[in-house]
Short mmCIF file of C-alpha atoms and ligand atoms in Angstrom, two decimals:
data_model
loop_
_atom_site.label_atom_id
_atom_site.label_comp_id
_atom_site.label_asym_id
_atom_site.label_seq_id
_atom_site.Cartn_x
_atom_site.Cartn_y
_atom_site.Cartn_z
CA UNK A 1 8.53 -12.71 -35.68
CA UNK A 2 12.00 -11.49 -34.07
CA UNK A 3 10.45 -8.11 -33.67
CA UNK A 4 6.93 -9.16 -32.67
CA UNK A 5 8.71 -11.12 -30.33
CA UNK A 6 11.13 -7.95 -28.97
CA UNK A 7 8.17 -5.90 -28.86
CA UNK A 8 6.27 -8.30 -26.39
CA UNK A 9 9.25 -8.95 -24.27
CA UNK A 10 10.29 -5.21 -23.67
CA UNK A 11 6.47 -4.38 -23.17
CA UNK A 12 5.84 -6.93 -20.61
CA UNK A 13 9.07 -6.37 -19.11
CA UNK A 14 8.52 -2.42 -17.81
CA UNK A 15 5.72 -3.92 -16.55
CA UNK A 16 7.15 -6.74 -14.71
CA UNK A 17 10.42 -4.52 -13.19
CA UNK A 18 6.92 -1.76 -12.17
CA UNK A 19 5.96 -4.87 -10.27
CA UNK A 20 9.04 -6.36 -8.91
CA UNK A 21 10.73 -2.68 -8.30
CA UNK A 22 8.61 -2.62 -5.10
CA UNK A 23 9.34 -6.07 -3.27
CA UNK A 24 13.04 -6.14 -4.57
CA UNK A 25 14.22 -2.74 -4.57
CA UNK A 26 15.93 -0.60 -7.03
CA UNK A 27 19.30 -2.27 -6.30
CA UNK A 28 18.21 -5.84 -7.73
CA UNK A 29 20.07 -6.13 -11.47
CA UNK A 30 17.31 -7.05 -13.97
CA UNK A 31 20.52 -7.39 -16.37
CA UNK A 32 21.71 -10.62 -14.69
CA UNK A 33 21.05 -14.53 -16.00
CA UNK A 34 18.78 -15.93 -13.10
CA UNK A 35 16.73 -12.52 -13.44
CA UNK A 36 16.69 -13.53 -17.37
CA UNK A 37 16.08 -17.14 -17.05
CA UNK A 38 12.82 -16.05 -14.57
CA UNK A 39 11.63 -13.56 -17.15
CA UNK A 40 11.82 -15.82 -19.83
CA UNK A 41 10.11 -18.55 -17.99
CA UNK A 42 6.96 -16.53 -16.83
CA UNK A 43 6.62 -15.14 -20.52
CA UNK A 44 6.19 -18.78 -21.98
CA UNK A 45 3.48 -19.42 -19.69
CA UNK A 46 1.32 -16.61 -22.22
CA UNK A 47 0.03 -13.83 -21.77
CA UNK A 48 -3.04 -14.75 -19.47
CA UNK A 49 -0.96 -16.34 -17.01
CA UNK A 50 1.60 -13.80 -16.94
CA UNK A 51 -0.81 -11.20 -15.81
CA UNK A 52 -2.23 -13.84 -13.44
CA UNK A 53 1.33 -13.92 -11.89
CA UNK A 54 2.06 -10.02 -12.00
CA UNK A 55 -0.89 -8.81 -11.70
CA UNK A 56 -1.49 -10.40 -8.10
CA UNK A 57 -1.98 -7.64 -6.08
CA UNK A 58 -5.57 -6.86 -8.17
CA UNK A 59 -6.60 -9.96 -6.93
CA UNK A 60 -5.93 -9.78 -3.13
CA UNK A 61 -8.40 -10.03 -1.00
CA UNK A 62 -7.07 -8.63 1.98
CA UNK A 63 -4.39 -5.90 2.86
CA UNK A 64 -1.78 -7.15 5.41
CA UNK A 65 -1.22 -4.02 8.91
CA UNK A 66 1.67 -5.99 10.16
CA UNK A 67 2.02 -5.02 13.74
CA UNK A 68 4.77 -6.25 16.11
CA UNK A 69 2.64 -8.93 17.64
CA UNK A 70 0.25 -10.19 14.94
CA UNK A 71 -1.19 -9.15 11.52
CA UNK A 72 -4.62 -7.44 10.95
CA UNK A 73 -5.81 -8.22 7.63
CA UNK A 74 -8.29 -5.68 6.09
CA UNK A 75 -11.21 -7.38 3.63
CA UNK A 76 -10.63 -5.50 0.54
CA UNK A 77 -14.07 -4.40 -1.44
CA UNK A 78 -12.46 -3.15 -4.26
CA UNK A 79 -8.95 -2.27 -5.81
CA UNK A 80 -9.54 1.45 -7.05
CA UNK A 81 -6.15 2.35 -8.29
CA UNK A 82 -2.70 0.70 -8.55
CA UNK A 83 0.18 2.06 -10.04
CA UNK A 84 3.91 2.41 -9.88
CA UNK A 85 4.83 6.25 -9.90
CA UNK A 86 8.37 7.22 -10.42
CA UNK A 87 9.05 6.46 -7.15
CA UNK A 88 6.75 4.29 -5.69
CA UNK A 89 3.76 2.20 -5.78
CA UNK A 90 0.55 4.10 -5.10
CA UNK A 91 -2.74 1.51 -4.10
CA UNK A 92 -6.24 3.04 -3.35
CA UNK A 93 -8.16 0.38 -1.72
CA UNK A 94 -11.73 0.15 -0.65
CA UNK A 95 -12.58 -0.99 1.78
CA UNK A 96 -16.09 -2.18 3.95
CA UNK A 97 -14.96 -0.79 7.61
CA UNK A 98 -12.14 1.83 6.92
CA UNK A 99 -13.63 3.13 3.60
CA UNK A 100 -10.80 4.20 1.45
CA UNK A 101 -7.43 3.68 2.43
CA UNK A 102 -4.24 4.59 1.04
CA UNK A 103 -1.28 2.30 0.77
CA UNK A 104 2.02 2.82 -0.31
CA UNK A 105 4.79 0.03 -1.57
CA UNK A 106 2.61 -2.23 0.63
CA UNK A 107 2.40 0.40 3.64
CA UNK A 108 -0.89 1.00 4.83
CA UNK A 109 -0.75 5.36 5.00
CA UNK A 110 -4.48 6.40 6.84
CA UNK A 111 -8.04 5.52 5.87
CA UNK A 112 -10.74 7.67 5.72
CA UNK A 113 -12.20 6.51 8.90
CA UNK A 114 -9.71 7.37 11.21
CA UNK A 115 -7.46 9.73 9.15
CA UNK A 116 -8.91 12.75 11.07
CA UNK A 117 -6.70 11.60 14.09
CA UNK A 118 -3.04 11.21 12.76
CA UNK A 119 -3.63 14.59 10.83
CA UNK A 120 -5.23 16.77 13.79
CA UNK A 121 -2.44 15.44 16.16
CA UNK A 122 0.08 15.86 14.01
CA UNK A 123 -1.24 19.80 13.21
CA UNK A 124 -2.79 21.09 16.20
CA UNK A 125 -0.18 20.17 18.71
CA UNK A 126 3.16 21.67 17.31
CA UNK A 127 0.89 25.20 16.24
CA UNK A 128 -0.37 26.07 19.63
CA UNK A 129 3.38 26.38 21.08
CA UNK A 130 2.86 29.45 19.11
CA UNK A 131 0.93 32.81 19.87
CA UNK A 132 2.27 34.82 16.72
CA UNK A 133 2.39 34.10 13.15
CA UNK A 134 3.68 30.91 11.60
CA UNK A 135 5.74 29.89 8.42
CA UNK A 136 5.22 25.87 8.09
CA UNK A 137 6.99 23.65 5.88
CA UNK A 138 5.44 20.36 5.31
CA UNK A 139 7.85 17.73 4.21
CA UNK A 140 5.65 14.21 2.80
CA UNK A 141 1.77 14.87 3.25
CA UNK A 142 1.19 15.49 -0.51
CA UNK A 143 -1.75 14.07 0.59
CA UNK A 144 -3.07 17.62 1.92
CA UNK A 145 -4.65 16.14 5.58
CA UNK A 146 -1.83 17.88 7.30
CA UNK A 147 -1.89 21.26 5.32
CA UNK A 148 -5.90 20.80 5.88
CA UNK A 149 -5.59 21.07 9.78
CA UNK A 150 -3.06 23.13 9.85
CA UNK A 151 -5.11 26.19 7.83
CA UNK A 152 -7.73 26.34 10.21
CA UNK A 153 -5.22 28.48 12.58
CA UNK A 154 -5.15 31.83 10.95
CA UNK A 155 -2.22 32.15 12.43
CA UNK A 156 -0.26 30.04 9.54
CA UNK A 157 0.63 32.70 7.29
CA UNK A 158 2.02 30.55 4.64
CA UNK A 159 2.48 26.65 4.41
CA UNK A 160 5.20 25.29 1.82
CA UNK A 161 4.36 21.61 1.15
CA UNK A 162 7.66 19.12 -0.83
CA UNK A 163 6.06 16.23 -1.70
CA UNK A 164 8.63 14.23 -3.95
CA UNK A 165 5.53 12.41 -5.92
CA UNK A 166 3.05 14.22 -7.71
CA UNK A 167 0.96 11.00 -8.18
CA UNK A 168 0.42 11.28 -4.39
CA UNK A 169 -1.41 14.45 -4.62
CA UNK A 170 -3.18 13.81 -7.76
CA UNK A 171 -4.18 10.51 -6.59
CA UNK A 172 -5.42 12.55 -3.18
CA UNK A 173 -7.74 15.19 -5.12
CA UNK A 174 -9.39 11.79 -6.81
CA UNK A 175 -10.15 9.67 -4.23
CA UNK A 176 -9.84 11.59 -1.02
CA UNK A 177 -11.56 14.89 -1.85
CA UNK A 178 -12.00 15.66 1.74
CA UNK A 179 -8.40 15.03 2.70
CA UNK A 180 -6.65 17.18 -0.26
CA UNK A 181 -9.71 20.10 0.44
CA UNK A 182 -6.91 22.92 0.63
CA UNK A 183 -5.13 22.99 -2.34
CA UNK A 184 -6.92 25.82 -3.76
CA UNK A 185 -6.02 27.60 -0.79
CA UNK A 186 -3.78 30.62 -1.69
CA UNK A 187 -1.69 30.07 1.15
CA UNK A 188 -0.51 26.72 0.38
CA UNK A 189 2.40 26.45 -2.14
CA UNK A 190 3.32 23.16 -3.42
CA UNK A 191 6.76 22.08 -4.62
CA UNK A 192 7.01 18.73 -6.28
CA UNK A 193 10.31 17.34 -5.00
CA UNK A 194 12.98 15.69 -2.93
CA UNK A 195 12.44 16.83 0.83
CA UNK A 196 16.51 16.97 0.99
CA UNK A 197 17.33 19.04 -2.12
CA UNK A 198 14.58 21.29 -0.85
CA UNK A 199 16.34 21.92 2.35
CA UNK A 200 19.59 22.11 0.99
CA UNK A 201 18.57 25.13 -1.29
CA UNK A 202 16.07 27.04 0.11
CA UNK A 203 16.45 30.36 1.74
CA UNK A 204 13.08 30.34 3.44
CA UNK A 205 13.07 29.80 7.10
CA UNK A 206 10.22 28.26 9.06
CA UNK A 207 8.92 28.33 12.69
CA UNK A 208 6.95 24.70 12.13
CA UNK A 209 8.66 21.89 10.19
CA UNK A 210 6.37 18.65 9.52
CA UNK A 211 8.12 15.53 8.71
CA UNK A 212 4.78 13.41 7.29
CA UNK A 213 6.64 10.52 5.17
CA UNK A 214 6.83 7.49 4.24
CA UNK A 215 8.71 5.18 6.46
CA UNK A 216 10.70 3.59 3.24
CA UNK A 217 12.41 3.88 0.25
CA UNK A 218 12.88 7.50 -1.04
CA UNK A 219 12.08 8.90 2.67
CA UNK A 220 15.24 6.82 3.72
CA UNK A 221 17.46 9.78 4.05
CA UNK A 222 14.80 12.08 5.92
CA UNK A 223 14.72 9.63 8.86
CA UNK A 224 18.53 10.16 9.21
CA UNK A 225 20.31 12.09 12.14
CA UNK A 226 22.58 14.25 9.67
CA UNK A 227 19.40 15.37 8.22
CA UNK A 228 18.24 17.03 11.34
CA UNK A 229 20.89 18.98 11.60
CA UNK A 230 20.62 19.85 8.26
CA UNK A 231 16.78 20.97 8.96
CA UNK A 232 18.32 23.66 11.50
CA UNK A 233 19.69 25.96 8.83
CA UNK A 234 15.93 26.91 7.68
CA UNK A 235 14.09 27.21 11.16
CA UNK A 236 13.64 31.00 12.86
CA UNK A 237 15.11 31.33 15.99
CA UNK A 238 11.79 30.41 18.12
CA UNK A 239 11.19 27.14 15.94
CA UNK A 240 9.91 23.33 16.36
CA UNK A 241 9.98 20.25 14.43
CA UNK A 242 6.86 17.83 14.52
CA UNK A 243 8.29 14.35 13.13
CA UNK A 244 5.99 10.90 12.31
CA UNK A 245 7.67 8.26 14.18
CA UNK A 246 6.32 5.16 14.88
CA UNK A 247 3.67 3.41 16.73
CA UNK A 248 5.98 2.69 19.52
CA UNK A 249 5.93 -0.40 21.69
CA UNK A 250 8.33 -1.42 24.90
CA UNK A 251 10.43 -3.35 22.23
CA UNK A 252 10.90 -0.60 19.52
CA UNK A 253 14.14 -0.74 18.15
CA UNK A 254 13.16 2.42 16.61
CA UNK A 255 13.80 4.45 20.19
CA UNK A 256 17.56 4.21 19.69
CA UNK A 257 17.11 6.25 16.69
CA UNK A 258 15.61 8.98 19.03
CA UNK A 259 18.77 8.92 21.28
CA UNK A 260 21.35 9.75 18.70
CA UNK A 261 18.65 12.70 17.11
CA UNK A 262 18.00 13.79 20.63
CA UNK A 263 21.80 14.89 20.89
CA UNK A 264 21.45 17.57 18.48
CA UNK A 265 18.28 19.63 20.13
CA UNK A 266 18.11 20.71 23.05
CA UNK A 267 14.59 19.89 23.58
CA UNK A 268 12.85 16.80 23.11
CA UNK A 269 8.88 15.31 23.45
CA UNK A 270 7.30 12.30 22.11
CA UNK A 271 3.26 12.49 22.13
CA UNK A 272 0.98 9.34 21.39
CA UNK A 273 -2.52 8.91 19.59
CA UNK A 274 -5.01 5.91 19.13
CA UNK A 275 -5.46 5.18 16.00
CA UNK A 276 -6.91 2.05 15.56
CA UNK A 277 -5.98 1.29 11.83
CA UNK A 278 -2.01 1.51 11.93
CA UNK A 279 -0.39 -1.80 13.28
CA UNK A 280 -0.29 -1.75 16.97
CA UNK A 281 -3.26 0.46 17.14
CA UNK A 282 -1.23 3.91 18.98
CA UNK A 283 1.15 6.22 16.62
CA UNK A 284 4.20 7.96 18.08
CA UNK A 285 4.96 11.62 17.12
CA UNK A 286 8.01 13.52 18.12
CA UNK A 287 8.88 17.23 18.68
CA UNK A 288 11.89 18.48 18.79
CA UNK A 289 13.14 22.05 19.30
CA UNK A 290 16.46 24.33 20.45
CA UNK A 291 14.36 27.25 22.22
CA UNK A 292 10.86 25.94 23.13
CA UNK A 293 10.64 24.14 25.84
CA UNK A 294 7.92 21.90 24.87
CA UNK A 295 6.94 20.69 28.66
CA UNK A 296 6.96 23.43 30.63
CA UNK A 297 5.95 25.78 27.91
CA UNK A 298 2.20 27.40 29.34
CA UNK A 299 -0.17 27.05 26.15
CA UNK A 300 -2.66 30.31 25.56
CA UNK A 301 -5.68 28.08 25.57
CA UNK A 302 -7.58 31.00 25.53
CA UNK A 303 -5.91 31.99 21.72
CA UNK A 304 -6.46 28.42 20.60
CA UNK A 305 -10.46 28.49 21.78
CA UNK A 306 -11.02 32.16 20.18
CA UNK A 307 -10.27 30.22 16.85
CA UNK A 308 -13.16 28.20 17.07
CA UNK A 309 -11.70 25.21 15.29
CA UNK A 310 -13.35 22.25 14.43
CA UNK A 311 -12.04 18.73 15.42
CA UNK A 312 -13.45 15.17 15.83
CA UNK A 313 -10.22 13.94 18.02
CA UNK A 314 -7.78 16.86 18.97
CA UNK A 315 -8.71 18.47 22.29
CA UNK A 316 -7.18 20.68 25.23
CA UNK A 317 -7.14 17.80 27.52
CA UNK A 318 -6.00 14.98 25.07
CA UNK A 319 -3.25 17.41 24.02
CA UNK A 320 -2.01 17.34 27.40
CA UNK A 321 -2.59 13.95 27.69
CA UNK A 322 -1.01 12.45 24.68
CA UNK A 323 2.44 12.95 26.31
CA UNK A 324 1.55 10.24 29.19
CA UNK A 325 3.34 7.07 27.98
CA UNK A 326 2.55 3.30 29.61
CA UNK A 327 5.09 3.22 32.48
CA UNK A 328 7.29 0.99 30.75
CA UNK A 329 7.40 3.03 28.06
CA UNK A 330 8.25 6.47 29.85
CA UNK A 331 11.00 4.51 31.21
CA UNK A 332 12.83 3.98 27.82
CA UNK A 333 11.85 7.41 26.91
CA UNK A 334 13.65 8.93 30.17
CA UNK A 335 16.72 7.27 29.23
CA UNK A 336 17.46 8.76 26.71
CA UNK A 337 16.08 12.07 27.70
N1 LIG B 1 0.35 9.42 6.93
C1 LIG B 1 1.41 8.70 6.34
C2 LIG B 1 2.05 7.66 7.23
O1 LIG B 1 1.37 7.09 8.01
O2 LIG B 1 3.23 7.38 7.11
C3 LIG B 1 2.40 9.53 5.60
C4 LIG B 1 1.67 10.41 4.65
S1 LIG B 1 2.25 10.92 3.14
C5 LIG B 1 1.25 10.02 2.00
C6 LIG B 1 3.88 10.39 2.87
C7 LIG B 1 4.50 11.12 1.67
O3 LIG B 1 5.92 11.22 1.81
C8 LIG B 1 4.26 10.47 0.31
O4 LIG B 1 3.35 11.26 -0.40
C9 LIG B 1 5.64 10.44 -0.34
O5 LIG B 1 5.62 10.75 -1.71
C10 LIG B 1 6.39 11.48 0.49
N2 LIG B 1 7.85 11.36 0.45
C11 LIG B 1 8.60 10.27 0.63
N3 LIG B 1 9.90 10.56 0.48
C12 LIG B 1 9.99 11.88 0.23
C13 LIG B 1 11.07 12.77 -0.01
N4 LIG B 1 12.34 12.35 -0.04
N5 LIG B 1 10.79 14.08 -0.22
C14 LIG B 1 9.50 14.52 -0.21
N6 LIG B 1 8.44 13.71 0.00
C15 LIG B 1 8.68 12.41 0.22
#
């Protein structure tokens, strides 16, 4: 009975730390007495109403878009996939208005409705600052939506992708076949690994670098200032960084983060998109660069429209416009400009 008994508790308890890893953190000590006394007290309930307990998230009926005003909730249809990875917990939801969405620990990521906009935004504007050939890194996005845009400029030569989670990617060429569409494309390598270590030991340099992460967890250290200086030792001379910030609002305590990263480049932009399915219904993305000047910089139009590339959102005119911010926003933004 002893080991019947061992065997049950260590199964069910990888399976409870998978579950409580994302809403505690890795810090929390599953070794201490209240985190024993819990254990033990869910496992006498049996094994039925442990997994009713653990196995909540199966069950809900709704995903939560927090936004800084309200919550959306999204009717679920169906849970298609939920599992803890190494690093995090990867949910594929469907769902009756979005279609599939991804979520990860909790955080809603695109949905196939509206992805087309975050990914053409976040590709199309940093390439056409440049007329020659371009060396992209993609940092995140193991998803493939940004590579995707970005290889219909034949301009990108070569795209390296460092996605730290290979479930992301496999879970992508599942369930999002149209998203992950250019991994069999010979110029797209990917590395499976930490963004940082990456940086720190490559010798590559790059003209584009795309920061598309996750806003928690193992992304913490990417959305550091020391890391953008960092980024500077791998970029050519003529070079830009495209960086997924936020969807902004007048009360985003997130813009003092752009002050103390501002201080290191010489140039700085933020550009804004609609997207109706992240909280607050706008997304913030940032450029940042040393030699381009991103607003006075004349774009070859002409290039861009001899490429013949197709796009549901991503335009000439709502490039240009996506740097007009609400007044009250363009006057936080000039601040600290
Ligand atoms: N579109 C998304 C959003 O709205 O935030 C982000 C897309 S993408 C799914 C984010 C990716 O960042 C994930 O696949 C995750 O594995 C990756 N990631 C997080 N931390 C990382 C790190 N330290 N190095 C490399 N990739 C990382």
């Amino acid at each position: 009975y002893i080991n019947l008994i061992d065997d049950e508790y260590n199964k069910n308890l990888n399976f409870l730390k998978t579950k409580l890893d994302t809403i505690i953190g890795d810090s929390f000590d599953y070794e201490n007495d209240a985190f024993n006394e819990f254990y033990l007290h869910i496992l006498s309930k049996g094994e039925s109403n442990f997994n009713k307990i653990i196995d909540n998230d199966y069950k809900k009926k709704y995903h939560v878009i927090p936004t800084y005003n309200y919550d959306l909730q999204v009717p679920i249809k169906e849970h298609l996939y939920n599992k803890k990875s190494e690093y995090q917990l990867i949910s594929v939801l469907d769902t009756d208005k979005l279609g599939k969405v991804l979520v990860i620990d909790g955080d809603f990521q695109f949905s196939e409705k509206d992805e087309h906009i975050y990914h053409e935004m976040m590709a199309h504007v940093p390439i056409n600052y440049f007329e020659n050939n371009i060396n992209k890194l993609i940092i995140g996005g193991g998803d493939g939506g940004i590579a995707r845009e970005s290889l219909k400029h034949n301009n990108i030569i070569k795209i390296d992708l460092v996605d730290i989670d290979k479930e992301v990617v496999e879970v992508s060429k599942k369930y999002f076949p149209k998203i992950s569409s250019s991994y069999d494309n010979p110029k797209l390598e990917l590395t499976i690994g930490d963004g940082m270590k990456f940086v720190e030991s490559t010798n590559n340099k790059y003209d584009i670098i795309s920061l598309d992460l996750t806003d928690y967890n193992q992304s913490d250290d990417l959305r550091n200032p020391s890391f953008y200086k960092k980024l500077k030792k791998i970029m050519t001379e003529k070079s830009l960084i495209v960086w997924n910030f936020t969807n902004i609002e007048e009360d985003s305590p997130f813009i003092d983060i752009l002050s103390k990263i501002k201080n290191d480049f010489k140039y700085m932009e933020c550009y804004n998109t609609t997207i109706q399915s992240f909280g607050g219904g706008t997304y913030t993305f940032c450029l940042l660069s040393d030699t381009i000047d991103i607003k006075n910089k004349k774009i070859d139009w002409n290039l861009y429209k001899s490429k013949n590339i197709e796009s549901k959102y991503y335009s000439p005119k709502i490039h240009l416009s996506s740097f007009i911010f609400p007044k009250s926003i363009e006057d936080k933004l000039a601040k600290i400009h």
